[in-house]
PDB file of C-alpha atoms in Angstrom:
ATOM      1  CA  MET A1093       0.000   0.000   0.000  1.00 84.00           C
ATOM      2  CA  LYS A1094       2.886   2.358   0.731  1.00 87.00           C
ATOM      3  CA  LYS A1095       4.318   1.566  -2.701  1.00 89.00           C
ATOM      4  CA  ALA A1096       0.892   2.227  -4.239  1.00 88.00           C
ATOM      5  CA  VAL A1097       0.836   5.669  -2.592  1.00 91.00           C
ATOM      6  CA  ASP A1098       4.246   6.459  -4.084  1.00 93.00           C
ATOM      7  CA  ALA A1099       3.096   5.281  -7.524  1.00 94.00           C
ATOM      8  CA  TRP A1100      -0.091   7.361  -7.279  1.00 93.00           C
ATOM      9  CA  VAL A1101       1.885  10.491  -6.395  1.00 95.00           C
ATOM     10  CA  ILE A1102       4.164   9.968  -9.410  1.00 96.00           C
ATOM     11  CA  ASP A1103       1.152   9.482 -11.719  1.00 96.00           C
ATOM     12  CA  GLN A1104      -0.627  12.612 -10.449  1.00 96.00           C
ATOM     13  CA  ARG A1105       2.467  14.754 -10.825  1.00 96.00           C
ATOM     14  CA  ALA A1106       2.822  13.493 -14.386  1.00 96.00           C
ATOM     15  CA  ALA A1107      -0.807  14.521 -14.972  1.00 94.00           C
ATOM     16  CA  GLY A1108      -0.042  18.093 -13.880  1.00 95.00           C
ATOM     17  CA  LEU A1109      -0.992  18.100 -10.198  1.00 97.00           C
ATOM     18  CA  ASP A1110       1.192  19.440  -7.395  1.00 97.00           C
ATOM     19  CA  VAL A1111       1.378  16.727  -4.715  1.00 97.00           C
ATOM     20  CA  SER A1112       3.347  16.746  -1.477  1.00 96.00           C
ATOM     21  CA  HIS A1113       3.078  14.996   1.888  1.00 96.00           C
ATOM     22  CA  GLY A1114       4.916  14.177   5.090  1.00 96.00           C
ATOM     23  CA  PRO A1115       5.850  10.737   6.454  1.00 95.00           C
ATOM     24  CA  VAL A1116       3.913   7.668   5.260  1.00 95.00           C
ATOM     25  CA  SER A1117       3.458   4.782   7.718  1.00 95.00           C
ATOM     26  CA  ALA A1118       1.608   1.448   7.646  1.00 92.00           C
ATOM     27  CA  ARG A1119       0.209  -0.798  10.368  1.00 91.00           C
ATOM     28  CA  GLY A1120      -2.590  -3.217  11.244  1.00 87.00           C
ATOM     29  CA  PHE A1121      -1.634  -6.452   9.481  1.00 82.00           C
ATOM     30  CA  PRO A1122      -3.109  -9.101   9.586  1.00 81.00           C
ATOM     31  CA  PHE A1123      -6.427  -7.784  10.907  1.00 82.00           C
ATOM     32  CA  PHE A1124      -6.715  -4.685   8.724  1.00 86.00           C
ATOM     33  CA  LEU A1125      -4.421  -2.608   6.553  1.00 92.00           C
ATOM     34  CA  ARG A1126      -3.991   1.098   7.312  1.00 94.00           C
ATOM     35  CA  VAL A1127      -1.668   3.611   5.712  1.00 95.00           C
ATOM     36  CA  ARG A1128      -1.302   7.018   7.371  1.00 96.00           C
ATOM     37  CA  ILE A1129      -0.145   9.982   5.295  1.00 97.00           C
ATOM     38  CA  ASP A1130       0.834  13.113   7.214  1.00 97.00           C
ATOM     39  CA  ALA A1131       0.227  16.614   5.821  1.00 97.00           C
ATOM     40  CA  PRO A1132      -1.192  15.666   2.393  1.00 97.00           C
ATOM     41  CA  ASP A1133      -1.285  18.626   0.005  1.00 97.00           C
ATOM     42  CA  ILE A1134      -2.792  18.251  -3.488  1.00 97.00           C
ATOM     43  CA  ALA A1135      -3.387  21.056  -5.981  1.00 97.00           C
ATOM     44  CA  MET A1136      -4.239  21.790  -9.576  1.00 95.00           C
ATOM     45  CA  PRO A1137      -2.272  25.017 -10.165  1.00 94.00           C
ATOM     46  CA  GLY A1138      -4.584  27.956 -10.764  1.00 92.00           C
ATOM     47  CA  ALA A1139      -7.746  25.924 -10.055  1.00 95.00           C
ATOM     48  CA  TRP A1140      -7.948  24.310  -6.602  1.00 96.00           C
ATOM     49  CA  ARG A1141      -5.933  23.081  -3.613  1.00 97.00           C
ATOM     50  CA  TRP A1142      -6.717  20.656  -0.769  1.00 97.00           C
ATOM     51  CA  ARG A1143      -4.700  20.165   2.420  1.00 97.00           C
ATOM     52  CA  ALA A1144      -5.297  18.148   5.595  1.00 97.00           C
ATOM     53  CA  GLU A1145      -3.523  17.197   8.798  1.00 96.00           C
ATOM     54  CA  THR A1146      -3.637  13.473   8.030  1.00 97.00           C
ATOM     55  CA  LEU A1147      -5.108  11.053   5.485  1.00 97.00           C
ATOM     56  CA  PHE A1148      -5.872   7.406   6.287  1.00 96.00           C
ATOM     57  CA  LEU A1149      -6.253   4.632   3.684  1.00 95.00           C
ATOM     58  CA  ASP A1150      -7.893   1.453   5.029  1.00 94.00           C
ATOM     59  CA  ALA A1151      -8.442  -1.978   3.474  1.00 91.00           C
ATOM     60  CA  LEU A1152      -9.250  -5.469   4.716  1.00 87.00           C
ATOM     61  CA  PRO A1153      -6.749  -8.266   3.963  1.00 84.00           C
ATOM     62  CA  TYR A1154      -9.570 -10.654   3.014  1.00 81.00           C
ATOM     63  CA  ASP A1155     -11.390  -8.130   0.766  1.00 80.00           C
ATOM     64  CA  LEU A1156      -9.100  -5.889  -1.257  1.00 81.00           C
ATOM     65  CA  ASN A1157     -11.953  -4.788  -3.532  1.00 89.00           C
ATOM     66  CA  LYS A1158     -12.728  -1.787  -1.323  1.00 92.00           C
ATOM     67  CA  LEU A1159     -10.551   1.120  -0.208  1.00 93.00           C
ATOM     68  CA  ILE A1160     -11.740   3.547   2.502  1.00 94.00           C
ATOM     69  CA  ILE A1161     -10.280   7.068   2.569  1.00 95.00           C
ATOM     70  CA  SER A1162     -10.590   9.160   5.752  1.00 96.00           C
ATOM     71  CA  PRO A1163      -9.073  12.637   6.182  1.00 96.00           C
ATOM     72  CA  GLY A1164      -8.303  13.575   9.767  1.00 93.00           C
ATOM     73  CA  GLY A1165      -8.185  16.891  11.590  1.00 94.00           C
ATOM     74  CA  GLU A1166      -8.643  20.291  10.002  1.00 95.00           C
ATOM     75  CA  GLN A1167      -8.800  20.589   6.229  1.00 96.00           C
ATOM     76  CA  LEU A1168      -8.273  23.531   3.904  1.00 97.00           C
ATOM     77  CA  LEU A1169      -9.906  23.699   0.491  1.00 96.00           C
ATOM     78  CA  SER A1170      -9.495  26.555  -1.947  1.00 96.00           C
ATOM     79  CA  ALA A1171     -10.937  26.861  -5.434  1.00 95.00           C
ATOM     80  CA  GLU A1172     -10.951  29.548  -8.077  1.00 91.00           C
ATOM     81  CA  GLY A1173     -13.961  31.781  -7.492  1.00 89.00           C
ATOM     82  CA  PHE A1174     -14.845  30.255  -4.084  1.00 91.00           C
ATOM     83  CA  GLY A1175     -11.954  31.397  -1.895  1.00 93.00           C
ATOM     84  CA  GLU A1176     -10.281  29.354   0.841  1.00 95.00           C
ATOM     85  CA  TRP A1177     -12.387  27.334   3.283  1.00 96.00           C
ATOM     86  CA  ARG A1178     -11.182  25.857   6.571  1.00 97.00           C
ATOM     87  CA  GLY A1179     -13.254  23.077   8.142  1.00 97.00           C
ATOM     88  CA  ALA A1180     -13.507  19.717   9.873  1.00 96.00           C
ATOM     89  CA  ALA A1181     -15.984  16.906  10.475  1.00 97.00           C
ATOM     90  CA  THR A1182     -16.549  14.423  13.283  1.00 96.00           C
ATOM     91  CA  ASP A1183     -17.032  11.698  10.663  1.00 97.00           C
ATOM     92  CA  LEU A1184     -15.732  11.928   7.098  1.00 97.00           C
ATOM     93  CA  ARG A1185     -15.243   8.776   5.024  1.00 96.00           C
ATOM     94  CA  ALA A1186     -15.126   8.090   1.309  1.00 97.00           C
ATOM     95  CA  SER A1187     -14.745   4.700  -0.332  1.00 96.00           C
ATOM     96  CA  ILE A1188     -14.276   3.241  -3.790  1.00 95.00           C
ATOM     97  CA  ALA A1189     -15.182  -0.404  -4.358  1.00 95.00           C
ATOM     98  CA  ASN A1190     -15.400  -2.941  -7.156  1.00 94.00           C
ATOM     99  CA  ASP A1191     -18.940  -4.195  -7.768  1.00 92.00           C
ATOM    100  CA  LYS A1192     -19.964  -7.329  -9.682  1.00 90.00           C
ATOM    101  CA  THR A1193     -23.038  -5.794 -11.326  1.00 92.00           C
ATOM    102  CA  ARG A1194     -22.145  -2.099 -11.572  1.00 94.00           C
ATOM    103  CA  GLY A1195     -18.382  -2.149 -12.034  1.00 94.00           C
ATOM    104  CA  TRP A1196     -17.598   0.323  -9.268  1.00 96.00           C
ATOM    105  CA  VAL A1197     -19.297   2.223  -6.441  1.00 97.00           C
ATOM    106  CA  PHE A1198     -18.173   5.482  -4.830  1.00 97.00           C
ATOM    107  CA  ALA A1199     -19.640   6.250  -1.382  1.00 98.00           C
ATOM    108  CA  LEU A1200     -19.344   9.242   0.938  1.00 98.00           C
ATOM    109  CA  THR A1201     -20.384   9.684   4.576  1.00 98.00           C
ATOM    110  CA  VAL A1202     -20.218  13.013   6.425  1.00 98.00           C
ATOM    111  CA  GLY A1203     -21.240  13.695  10.026  1.00 98.00           C
ATOM    112  CA  ASP A1204     -21.225  16.927  12.042  1.00 98.00           C
ATOM    113  CA  ALA A1205     -19.238  19.035   9.580  1.00 98.00           C
ATOM    114  CA  ALA A1206     -18.569  22.759   9.819  1.00 98.00           C
ATOM    115  CA  GLY A1207     -16.380  25.200   7.954  1.00 97.00           C
ATOM    116  CA  ARG A1208     -15.635  28.868   7.423  1.00 97.00           C
ATOM    117  CA  ARG A1209     -14.220  31.116   4.715  1.00 95.00           C
ATOM    118  CA  GLU A1210     -11.725  33.459   6.324  1.00 86.00           C
ATOM    119  CA  SER A1211     -11.995  36.234   3.747  1.00 92.00           C
ATOM    120  CA  ASP A1212     -15.605  37.180   4.523  1.00 93.00           C
ATOM    121  CA  GLY A1213     -16.800  34.959   7.379  1.00 93.00           C
ATOM    122  CA  ALA A1214     -19.132  32.840   5.238  1.00 96.00           C
ATOM    123  CA  ALA A1215     -19.802  29.544   7.019  1.00 97.00           C
ATOM    124  CA  TYR A1216     -21.630  26.242   6.745  1.00 97.00           C
ATOM    125  CA  ARG A1217     -22.833  23.487   9.070  1.00 98.00           C
ATOM    126  CA  LEU A1218     -24.010  20.019   8.053  1.00 98.00           C
ATOM    127  CA  THR A1219     -25.451  17.415  10.427  1.00 98.00           C
ATOM    128  CA  SER A1220     -25.181  14.421   8.100  1.00 98.00           C
ATOM    129  CA  LEU A1221     -24.818  13.348   4.487  1.00 98.00           C
ATOM    130  CA  VAL A1222     -24.772   9.881   2.934  1.00 98.00           C
ATOM    131  CA  MET A1223     -24.406   9.279  -0.798  1.00 98.00           C
ATOM    132  CA  ASP A1224     -23.332   6.692  -3.330  1.00 97.00           C
ATOM    133  CA  LEU A1225     -22.546   7.068  -7.012  1.00 98.00           C
ATOM    134  CA  ALA A1226     -22.219   4.180  -9.473  1.00 98.00           C
ATOM    135  CA  PRO A1227     -22.926   3.155 -13.080  1.00 97.00           C
ATOM    136  CA  ALA A1228     -26.326   1.621 -13.792  1.00 96.00           C
ATOM    137  CA  PRO A1229     -26.235  -2.217 -13.887  1.00 94.00           C
ATOM    138  CA  ASP A1230     -27.485  -2.319 -17.501  1.00 93.00           C
ATOM    139  CA  ASP A1231     -25.615   0.721 -18.892  1.00 95.00           C
ATOM    140  CA  PRO A1232     -22.080   1.702 -17.831  1.00 94.00           C
ATOM    141  CA  THR A1233     -22.503   5.176 -19.388  1.00 96.00           C
ATOM    142  CA  ALA A1234     -25.477   5.960 -17.126  1.00 97.00           C
ATOM    143  CA  LEU A1235     -24.597   7.162 -13.607  1.00 98.00           C
ATOM    144  CA  THR A1236     -26.965   6.769 -10.650  1.00 98.00           C
ATOM    145  CA  LEU A1237     -26.843   8.904  -7.502  1.00 98.00           C
ATOM    146  CA  ASN A1238     -28.522   8.244  -4.157  1.00 98.00           C
ATOM    147  CA  LEU A1239     -28.171  11.027  -1.594  1.00 98.00           C
ATOM    148  CA  ALA A1240     -29.645  11.916   1.793  1.00 98.00           C
ATOM    149  CA  ALA A1241     -28.647  15.003   3.797  1.00 98.00           C
ATOM    150  CA  ASN A1242     -29.902  16.621   6.988  1.00 98.00           C
ATOM    151  CA  GLY A1243     -29.341  19.875   8.819  1.00 97.00           C
ATOM    152  CA  LEU A1244     -27.532  22.068   6.275  1.00 97.00           C
ATOM    153  CA  GLU A1245     -27.137  25.754   7.189  1.00 96.00           C
ATOM    154  CA  ILE A1246     -25.169  28.282   5.145  1.00 95.00           C
ATOM    155  CA  SER A1247     -24.498  31.906   6.070  1.00 94.00           C
ATOM    156  CA  ALA A1248     -23.027  34.284   3.502  1.00 90.00           C
ATOM    157  CA  GLY A1249     -23.371  37.921   2.537  1.00 85.00           C
ATOM    158  CA  GLY A1250     -25.475  38.709   5.589  1.00 87.00           C
ATOM    159  CA  GLU A1251     -28.047  36.032   4.681  1.00 87.00           C
ATOM    160  CA  THR A1252     -28.692  32.610   6.209  1.00 91.00           C
ATOM    161  CA  TYR A1253     -30.016  29.648   4.222  1.00 90.00           C
ATOM    162  CA  GLY A1254     -31.374  26.519   5.883  1.00 92.00           C
ATOM    163  CA  MET A1255     -32.250  23.056   4.596  1.00 94.00           C
ATOM    164  CA  ALA A1256     -33.650  20.609   7.141  1.00 96.00           C
ATOM    165  CA  GLN A1257     -33.732  17.591   4.839  1.00 97.00           C
ATOM    166  CA  LEU A1258     -32.839  16.448   1.319  1.00 97.00           C
ATOM    167  CA  GLN A1259     -33.417  13.049  -0.280  1.00 98.00           C
ATOM    168  CA  THR A1260     -32.891  12.270  -3.946  1.00 97.00           C
ATOM    169  CA  VAL A1261     -32.413   9.445  -6.425  1.00 98.00           C
ATOM    170  CA  LEU A1262     -31.069  10.595  -9.813  1.00 97.00           C
ATOM    171  CA  SER A1263     -29.686   9.035 -12.971  1.00 98.00           C
ATOM    172  CA  LEU A1264     -27.675  10.675 -15.748  1.00 98.00           C
ATOM    173  CA  SER A1265     -27.556   8.935 -19.123  1.00 98.00           C
ATOM    174  CA  ALA A1266     -24.819   9.377 -21.742  1.00 98.00           C
ATOM    175  CA  SER A1267     -22.361  10.533 -19.079  1.00 97.00           C
ATOM    176  CA  ASP A1268     -19.419   9.683 -21.361  1.00 96.00           C
ATOM    177  CA  MET A1269     -20.408  12.643 -23.546  1.00 97.00           C
ATOM    178  CA  LEU A1270     -19.471  15.027 -20.701  1.00 94.00           C
ATOM    179  CA  GLU A1271     -15.793  14.262 -21.351  1.00 93.00           C
ATOM    180  CA  THR A1272     -15.861  15.657 -24.903  1.00 95.00           C
ATOM    181  CA  PRO A1273     -14.613  19.155 -25.875  1.00 95.00           C
ATOM    182  CA  THR A1274     -18.268  20.316 -26.199  1.00 96.00           C
ATOM    183  CA  PRO A1275     -19.974  18.402 -23.372  1.00 96.00           C
ATOM    184  CA  ALA A1276     -23.407  20.087 -23.416  1.00 97.00           C
ATOM    185  CA  ALA A1277     -23.871  19.861 -27.193  1.00 97.00           C
ATOM    186  CA  SER A1278     -22.536  16.301 -27.316  1.00 97.00           C
ATOM    187  CA  TRP A1279     -24.780  15.239 -24.429  1.00 97.00           C
ATOM    188  CA  ARG A1280     -27.830  16.701 -26.156  1.00 97.00           C
ATOM    189  CA  GLU A1281     -26.979  14.996 -29.479  1.00 97.00           C
ATOM    190  CA  ALA A1282     -26.708  11.667 -27.613  1.00 97.00           C
ATOM    191  CA  ASP A1283     -30.242  12.218 -26.172  1.00 97.00           C
ATOM    192  CA  GLY A1284     -28.789  12.523 -22.693  1.00 97.00           C
ATOM    193  CA  ALA A1285     -31.258  12.980 -19.850  1.00 98.00           C
ATOM    194  CA  LEU A1286     -31.194  13.679 -16.132  1.00 98.00           C
ATOM    195  CA  THR A1287     -33.938  11.497 -14.672  1.00 98.00           C
ATOM    196  CA  ILE A1288     -35.237  12.435 -11.231  1.00 98.00           C
ATOM    197  CA  THR A1289     -36.773   9.289  -9.811  1.00 97.00           C
ATOM    198  CA  HIS A1290     -37.279  10.873  -6.408  1.00 97.00           C
ATOM    199  CA  PHE A1291     -36.499  14.276  -4.935  1.00 97.00           C
ATOM    200  CA  PHE A1292     -37.708  15.673  -1.631  1.00 97.00           C
ATOM    201  CA  ALA A1293     -36.440  18.761   0.180  1.00 96.00           C
ATOM    202  CA  ASP A1294     -37.505  20.644   3.292  1.00 96.00           C
ATOM    203  CA  ILE A1295     -35.829  23.976   2.677  1.00 92.00           C
ATOM    204  CA  GLU A1296     -36.627  27.358   4.225  1.00 88.00           C
ATOM    205  CA  ALA A1297     -39.861  25.786   5.629  1.00 87.00           C
ATOM    206  CA  THR A1298     -40.969  24.822   2.085  1.00 91.00           C
ATOM    207  CA  LYS A1299     -41.517  21.133   1.347  1.00 93.00           C
ATOM    208  CA  ILE A1300     -41.061  20.196  -2.299  1.00 93.00           C
ATOM    209  CA  ALA A1301     -41.238  16.814  -4.042  1.00 96.00           C
ATOM    210  CA  LEU A1302     -40.224  16.317  -7.695  1.00 96.00           C
ATOM    211  CA  SER A1303     -39.951  13.598 -10.322  1.00 98.00           C
ATOM    212  CA  GLY A1304     -39.417  13.657 -14.072  1.00 98.00           C
ATOM    213  CA  ALA A1305     -36.692  14.107 -16.685  1.00 98.00           C
ATOM    214  CA  ILE A1306     -34.612  17.069 -17.881  1.00 98.00           C
ATOM    215  CA  GLN A1307     -32.865  17.358 -21.256  1.00 98.00           C
ATOM    216  CA  LEU A1308     -31.424  20.269 -23.266  1.00 97.00           C
ATOM    217  CA  ASP A1309     -33.140  22.257 -25.996  1.00 97.00           C
ATOM    218  CA  GLN A1310     -31.445  23.425 -29.198  1.00 95.00           C
ATOM    219  CA  ALA A1311     -30.117  26.527 -27.436  1.00 96.00           C
ATOM    220  CA  LEU A1312     -28.671  24.295 -24.658  1.00 97.00           C
ATOM    221  CA  TYR A1313     -31.123  25.448 -21.977  1.00 97.00           C
ATOM    222  CA  PRO A1314     -32.710  22.810 -19.698  1.00 97.00           C
ATOM    223  CA  GLN A1315     -36.142  21.660 -20.828  1.00 97.00           C
ATOM    224  CA  GLY A1316     -38.731  19.272 -19.446  1.00 97.00           C
ATOM    225  CA  ALA A1317     -41.730  18.944 -17.142  1.00 96.00           C
ATOM    226  CA  LEU A1318     -41.355  17.828 -13.525  1.00 97.00           C
ATOM    227  CA  LYS A1319     -44.237  16.418 -11.521  1.00 96.00           C
ATOM    228  CA  THR A1320     -44.331  18.592  -8.401  1.00 93.00           C
ATOM    229  CA  GLU A1321     -45.928  18.793  -4.965  1.00 93.00           C
ATOM    230  CA  LEU A1322     -45.269  22.016  -3.082  1.00 89.00           C
ATOM    231  CA  GLN A1323     -46.197  23.046   0.457  1.00 89.00           C
ATOM    232  CA  SER A1324     -45.570  26.483   2.038  1.00 85.00           C
ATOM    233  CA  PRO A1325     -44.114  27.996  -1.162  1.00 84.00           C
ATOM    234  CA  ALA A1326     -43.266  31.382   0.397  1.00 83.00           C
ATOM    235  CA  GLY A1327     -40.076  29.961   1.898  1.00 83.00           C
ATOM    236  CA  LEU A1328     -38.834  28.817  -1.516  1.00 82.00           C
ATOM    237  CA  ALA A1329     -39.642  32.206  -3.034  1.00 83.00           C
ATOM    238  CA  ASN A1330     -37.705  33.901  -0.226  1.00 83.00           C
ATOM    239  CA  LEU A1331     -34.713  31.624  -0.865  1.00 83.00           C
ATOM    240  CA  LEU A1332     -34.683  32.330  -4.612  1.00 82.00           C
ATOM    241  CA  GLY A1333     -34.783  36.051  -3.857  1.00 83.00           C
ATOM    242  CA  LYS A1334     -31.918  35.869  -1.352  1.00 81.00           C
ATOM    243  CA  THR A1335     -29.697  33.870  -3.721  1.00 80.00           C
ATOM    244  CA  GLY A1336     -30.376  36.175  -6.665  1.00 78.00           C
ATOM    245  CA  ALA A1337     -32.044  33.491  -8.787  1.00 76.00           C
ATOM    246  CA  LEU A1338     -35.010  35.875  -8.879  1.00 78.00           C
ATOM    247  CA  SER A1339     -35.194  39.609  -8.376  1.00 84.00           C
ATOM    248  CA  GLN A1340     -36.874  40.730  -5.162  1.00 84.00           C
ATOM    249  CA  ALA A1341     -39.908  41.841  -7.175  1.00 87.00           C
ATOM    250  CA  GLU A1342     -40.111  38.452  -8.904  1.00 84.00           C
ATOM    251  CA  ALA A1343     -39.671  36.636  -5.572  1.00 83.00           C
ATOM    252  CA  SER A1344     -42.461  38.654  -3.978  1.00 86.00           C
ATOM    253  CA  ALA A1345     -44.753  37.977  -6.931  1.00 84.00           C
ATOM    254  CA  MET A1346     -43.935  34.276  -6.762  1.00 83.00           C
ATOM    255  CA  ALA A1347     -44.619  34.125  -3.017  1.00 84.00           C
ATOM    256  CA  ALA A1348     -47.957  35.910  -3.376  1.00 86.00           C
ATOM    257  CA  GLY A1349     -49.130  33.910  -6.374  1.00 83.00           C
ATOM    258  CA  LEU A1350     -48.145  30.478  -5.095  1.00 82.00           C
ATOM    259  CA  THR A1351     -49.356  31.142  -1.544  1.00 84.00           C
ATOM    260  CA  LEU A1352     -52.791  32.088  -2.863  1.00 84.00           C
ATOM    261  CA  MET A1353     -52.780  29.011  -5.060  1.00 83.00           C
ATOM    262  CA  ALA A1354     -51.830  26.794  -2.084  1.00 83.00           C
ATOM    263  CA  ILE A1355     -54.608  28.276   0.070  1.00 84.00           C
ATOM    264  CA  THR A1356     -57.249  27.653  -2.589  1.00 82.00           C
ATOM    265  CA  SER A1357     -56.057  24.041  -3.104  1.00 79.00           C
ATOM    266  CA  GLY A1358     -56.009  22.987   0.540  1.00 79.00           C
ATOM    267  CA  GLY A1359     -52.419  23.938   1.425  1.00 78.00           C
ATOM    268  CA  LYS A1360     -50.606  21.950  -1.279  1.00 85.00           C
ATOM    269  CA  ILE A1361     -49.839  22.798  -4.917  1.00 86.00           C
ATOM    270  CA  THR A1362     -49.826  19.845  -7.295  1.00 89.00           C
ATOM    271  CA  ALA A1363     -48.748  21.066 -10.729  1.00 88.00           C
ATOM    272  CA  PRO A1364     -45.785  20.457 -13.050  1.00 93.00           C
ATOM    273  CA  ILE A1365     -42.726  22.670 -13.059  1.00 94.00           C
ATOM    274  CA  GLU A1366     -42.117  23.482 -16.723  1.00 96.00           C
ATOM    275  CA  LEU A1367     -38.592  24.189 -17.945  1.00 97.00           C
ATOM    276  CA  LYS A1368     -38.833  26.042 -21.225  1.00 95.00           C
ATOM    277  CA  ASP A1369     -37.135  28.885 -23.111  1.00 93.00           C
ATOM    278  CA  GLY A1370     -34.600  29.556 -20.360  1.00 94.00           C
ATOM    279  CA  ALA A1371     -37.085  29.825 -17.478  1.00 92.00           C
ATOM    280  CA  ALA A1372     -38.827  27.590 -14.941  1.00 91.00           C
ATOM    281  CA  GLN A1373     -42.541  28.103 -14.219  1.00 91.00           C
ATOM    282  CA  ILE A1374     -45.203  26.427 -12.114  1.00 87.00           C
ATOM    283  CA  ALA A1375     -48.845  27.105 -12.919  1.00 81.00           C
ATOM    284  CA  GLY A1376     -47.780  30.134 -14.961  1.00 82.00           C
ATOM    285  CA  VAL A1377     -45.690  31.654 -12.147  1.00 83.00           C
ATOM    286  CA  LYS A1378     -41.983  32.158 -12.891  1.00 83.00           C
ATOM    287  CA  ILE A1379     -39.753  30.600 -10.237  1.00 83.00           C
ATOM    288  CA  ALA A1380     -36.259  30.839 -11.775  1.00 85.00           C
ATOM    289  CA  ASP A1381     -34.139  31.794 -14.772  1.00 88.00           C
ATOM    290  CA  LEU A1382     -32.303  28.783 -16.191  1.00 92.00           C
ATOM    291  CA  PRO A1383     -28.614  28.776 -17.157  1.00 92.00           C
ATOM    292  CA  LYS A1384     -27.381  28.045 -20.650  1.00 95.00           C
ATOM    293  CA  LEU A1385     -25.026  25.083 -20.460  1.00 95.00           C
ATOM    294  CA  GLU A1386     -21.762  24.790 -22.316  1.00 88.00           C
TER     295      GLU A1386
END
């Protein structure tokens, strides 16, 4: 395992990354295999950089098909356009495993995480997150994502955003097209689709459930119709206004229109969200401008 770490470092440097670390030690045989890497520091010059106090790599001698990766202590992550964030988590584990039916599975577990951006005091807290990502059993170019998160709070620019719960099951077809020089156009030509099998969020006191499929139109804007159930829509309107997805006037109009609609329909709106011509609407009320994808 120590030799594999050395080989990985050589490969990443050859690929253009800056990689450095402190001492590398191994222990645990024969019950489990653990490599400890002190002061790992990995960066793509001009794009991002990640540093941590320690990094642990764990495997079981009787099952070498799975590798568990666990950073320890405080971590620093900086990325172009996002600044430098300093944070830590009580539980942070990622794993990559071989799978007989899907080829591979990536999993991530996060518990009691918090971080802060020093430049402006922006901060986040997350109670828990569990996710796994893998190819579909019948199509290696289709990726499936299962994710559940609880207790996310973000404060930035004098505003606070809260999400009590998020659950989603997604699949992305034609994912190999995203590696081409023109990913959006290539994905559209391959009839790529983002299929939302299940989505539920309790965010800013609004409860929203979605299902359906999203593709791209000829101008490379998202298009589709999503089956939707919406409760207490004013919180969602407030969030879209705070994030700038809608102007304050548009957010106020959305809150008023959807709240009236919810009252007249017994507290819940059941209508499709339509993605068309660069905008998202529900029952004729605009809820967001959509980005053009490249």
